[in-house]
XYZ file of C-alpha atoms in Angstrom:
117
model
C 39.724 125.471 -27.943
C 40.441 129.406 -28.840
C 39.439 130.211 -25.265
C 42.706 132.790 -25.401
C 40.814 134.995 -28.360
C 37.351 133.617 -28.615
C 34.438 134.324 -26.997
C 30.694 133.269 -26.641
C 31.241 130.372 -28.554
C 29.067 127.562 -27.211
C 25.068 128.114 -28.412
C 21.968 126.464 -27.294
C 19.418 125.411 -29.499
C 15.617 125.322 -29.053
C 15.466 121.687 -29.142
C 18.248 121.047 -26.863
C 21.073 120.987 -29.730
C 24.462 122.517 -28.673
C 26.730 123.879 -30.879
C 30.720 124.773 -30.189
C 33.894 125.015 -32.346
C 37.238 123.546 -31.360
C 40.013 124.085 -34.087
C 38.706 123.779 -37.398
C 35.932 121.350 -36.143
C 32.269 122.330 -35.058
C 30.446 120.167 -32.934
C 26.642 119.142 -32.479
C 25.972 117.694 -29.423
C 21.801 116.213 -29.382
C 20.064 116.201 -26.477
C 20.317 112.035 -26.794
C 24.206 112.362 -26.356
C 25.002 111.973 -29.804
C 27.247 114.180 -31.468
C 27.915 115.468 -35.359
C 30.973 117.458 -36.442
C 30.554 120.228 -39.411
C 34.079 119.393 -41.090
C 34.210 121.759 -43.937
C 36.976 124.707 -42.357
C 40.078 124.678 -43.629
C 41.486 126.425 -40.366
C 40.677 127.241 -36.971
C 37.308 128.639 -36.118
C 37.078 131.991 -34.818
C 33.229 132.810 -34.178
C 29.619 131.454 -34.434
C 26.439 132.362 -34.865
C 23.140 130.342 -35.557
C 19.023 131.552 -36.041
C 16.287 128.976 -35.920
C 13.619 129.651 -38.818
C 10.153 127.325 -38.451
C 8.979 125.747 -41.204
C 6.339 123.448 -41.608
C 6.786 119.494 -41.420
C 6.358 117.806 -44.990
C 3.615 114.691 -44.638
C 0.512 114.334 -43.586
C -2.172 117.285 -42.775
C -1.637 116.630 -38.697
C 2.196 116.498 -39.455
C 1.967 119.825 -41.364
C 0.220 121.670 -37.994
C 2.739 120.804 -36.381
C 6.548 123.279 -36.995
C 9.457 122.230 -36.924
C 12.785 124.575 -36.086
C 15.377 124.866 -39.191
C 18.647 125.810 -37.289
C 20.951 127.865 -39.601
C 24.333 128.323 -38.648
C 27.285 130.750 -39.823
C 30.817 129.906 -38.720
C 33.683 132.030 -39.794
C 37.293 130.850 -39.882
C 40.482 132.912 -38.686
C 42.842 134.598 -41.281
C 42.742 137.510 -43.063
C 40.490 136.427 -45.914
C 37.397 136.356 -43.579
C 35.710 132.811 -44.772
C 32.835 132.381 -43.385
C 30.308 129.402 -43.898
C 26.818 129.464 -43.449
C 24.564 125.499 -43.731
C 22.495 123.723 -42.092
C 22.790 122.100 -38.808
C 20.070 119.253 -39.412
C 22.113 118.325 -43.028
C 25.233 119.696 -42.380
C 25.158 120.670 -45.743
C 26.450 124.247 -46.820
C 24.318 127.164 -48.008
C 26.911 129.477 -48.810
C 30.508 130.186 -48.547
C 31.516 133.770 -48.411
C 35.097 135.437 -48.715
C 35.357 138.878 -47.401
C 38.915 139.662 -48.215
C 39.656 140.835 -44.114
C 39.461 139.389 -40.498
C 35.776 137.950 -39.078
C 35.792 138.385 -35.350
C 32.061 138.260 -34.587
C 28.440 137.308 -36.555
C 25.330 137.680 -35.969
C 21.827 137.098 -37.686
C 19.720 139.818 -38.533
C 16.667 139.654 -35.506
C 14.491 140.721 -37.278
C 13.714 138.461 -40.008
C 17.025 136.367 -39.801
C 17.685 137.477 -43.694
C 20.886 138.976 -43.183
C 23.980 137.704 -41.512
């Protein structure tokens, strides 16, 4: 835990998924008590920040009135190279890895339309 130089870094999801970094590991804690771990920093995590999108169930027509939440998350790594990750919390599969050549001490998704990061 980074509580020494990190803040805010504990989010709530819409559907009662939390999300929090220790080290290099992320966890996802369901509202069942299960929990998933996002493994893919190669050092300590330094902040967080996630954005639900909707998008429609795939199935049947009553399935496809219904929306589900997408929550995207970005997670960026200490070090001066500014790594920061952004996937998907139901996969945990990565969308993009991006490399901005200095420090990453806070994100944040655009609210607006939750296109930029």
């Amino acid at each position: 835990y980074r509580g020494y130089d990190c803040r805010n870094n504990i989010l709530a999801g819409n559907d009662g998924l939390i999300l929090w970094f220790v080290g290099r590991l992320v966890v996802l804690s369901a509202a069942n008590g299960t929990q998933r771990f996002y493994l893919e920093h190669l050092d300590d995590v330094a902040c967080i920040a996630k954005v639900e999108t909707p998008h429609a169930a795939a199935g049947s027509e009553e399935e496809e009135e219904e929306e589900e939440h997408a929550i995207i998350v970005a997670t960026a790594q200490v070090g001066d190279l500014g790594v920061v990750h952004v996937w998907d919390s139901a996969s945990l599969t990565s969308k993009a890895r991006l490399t901005h050549g200095f420090a990453i001490r806070q994100l944040s998704f655009s609210p607006r339309d939750a296109a930029m990061l």
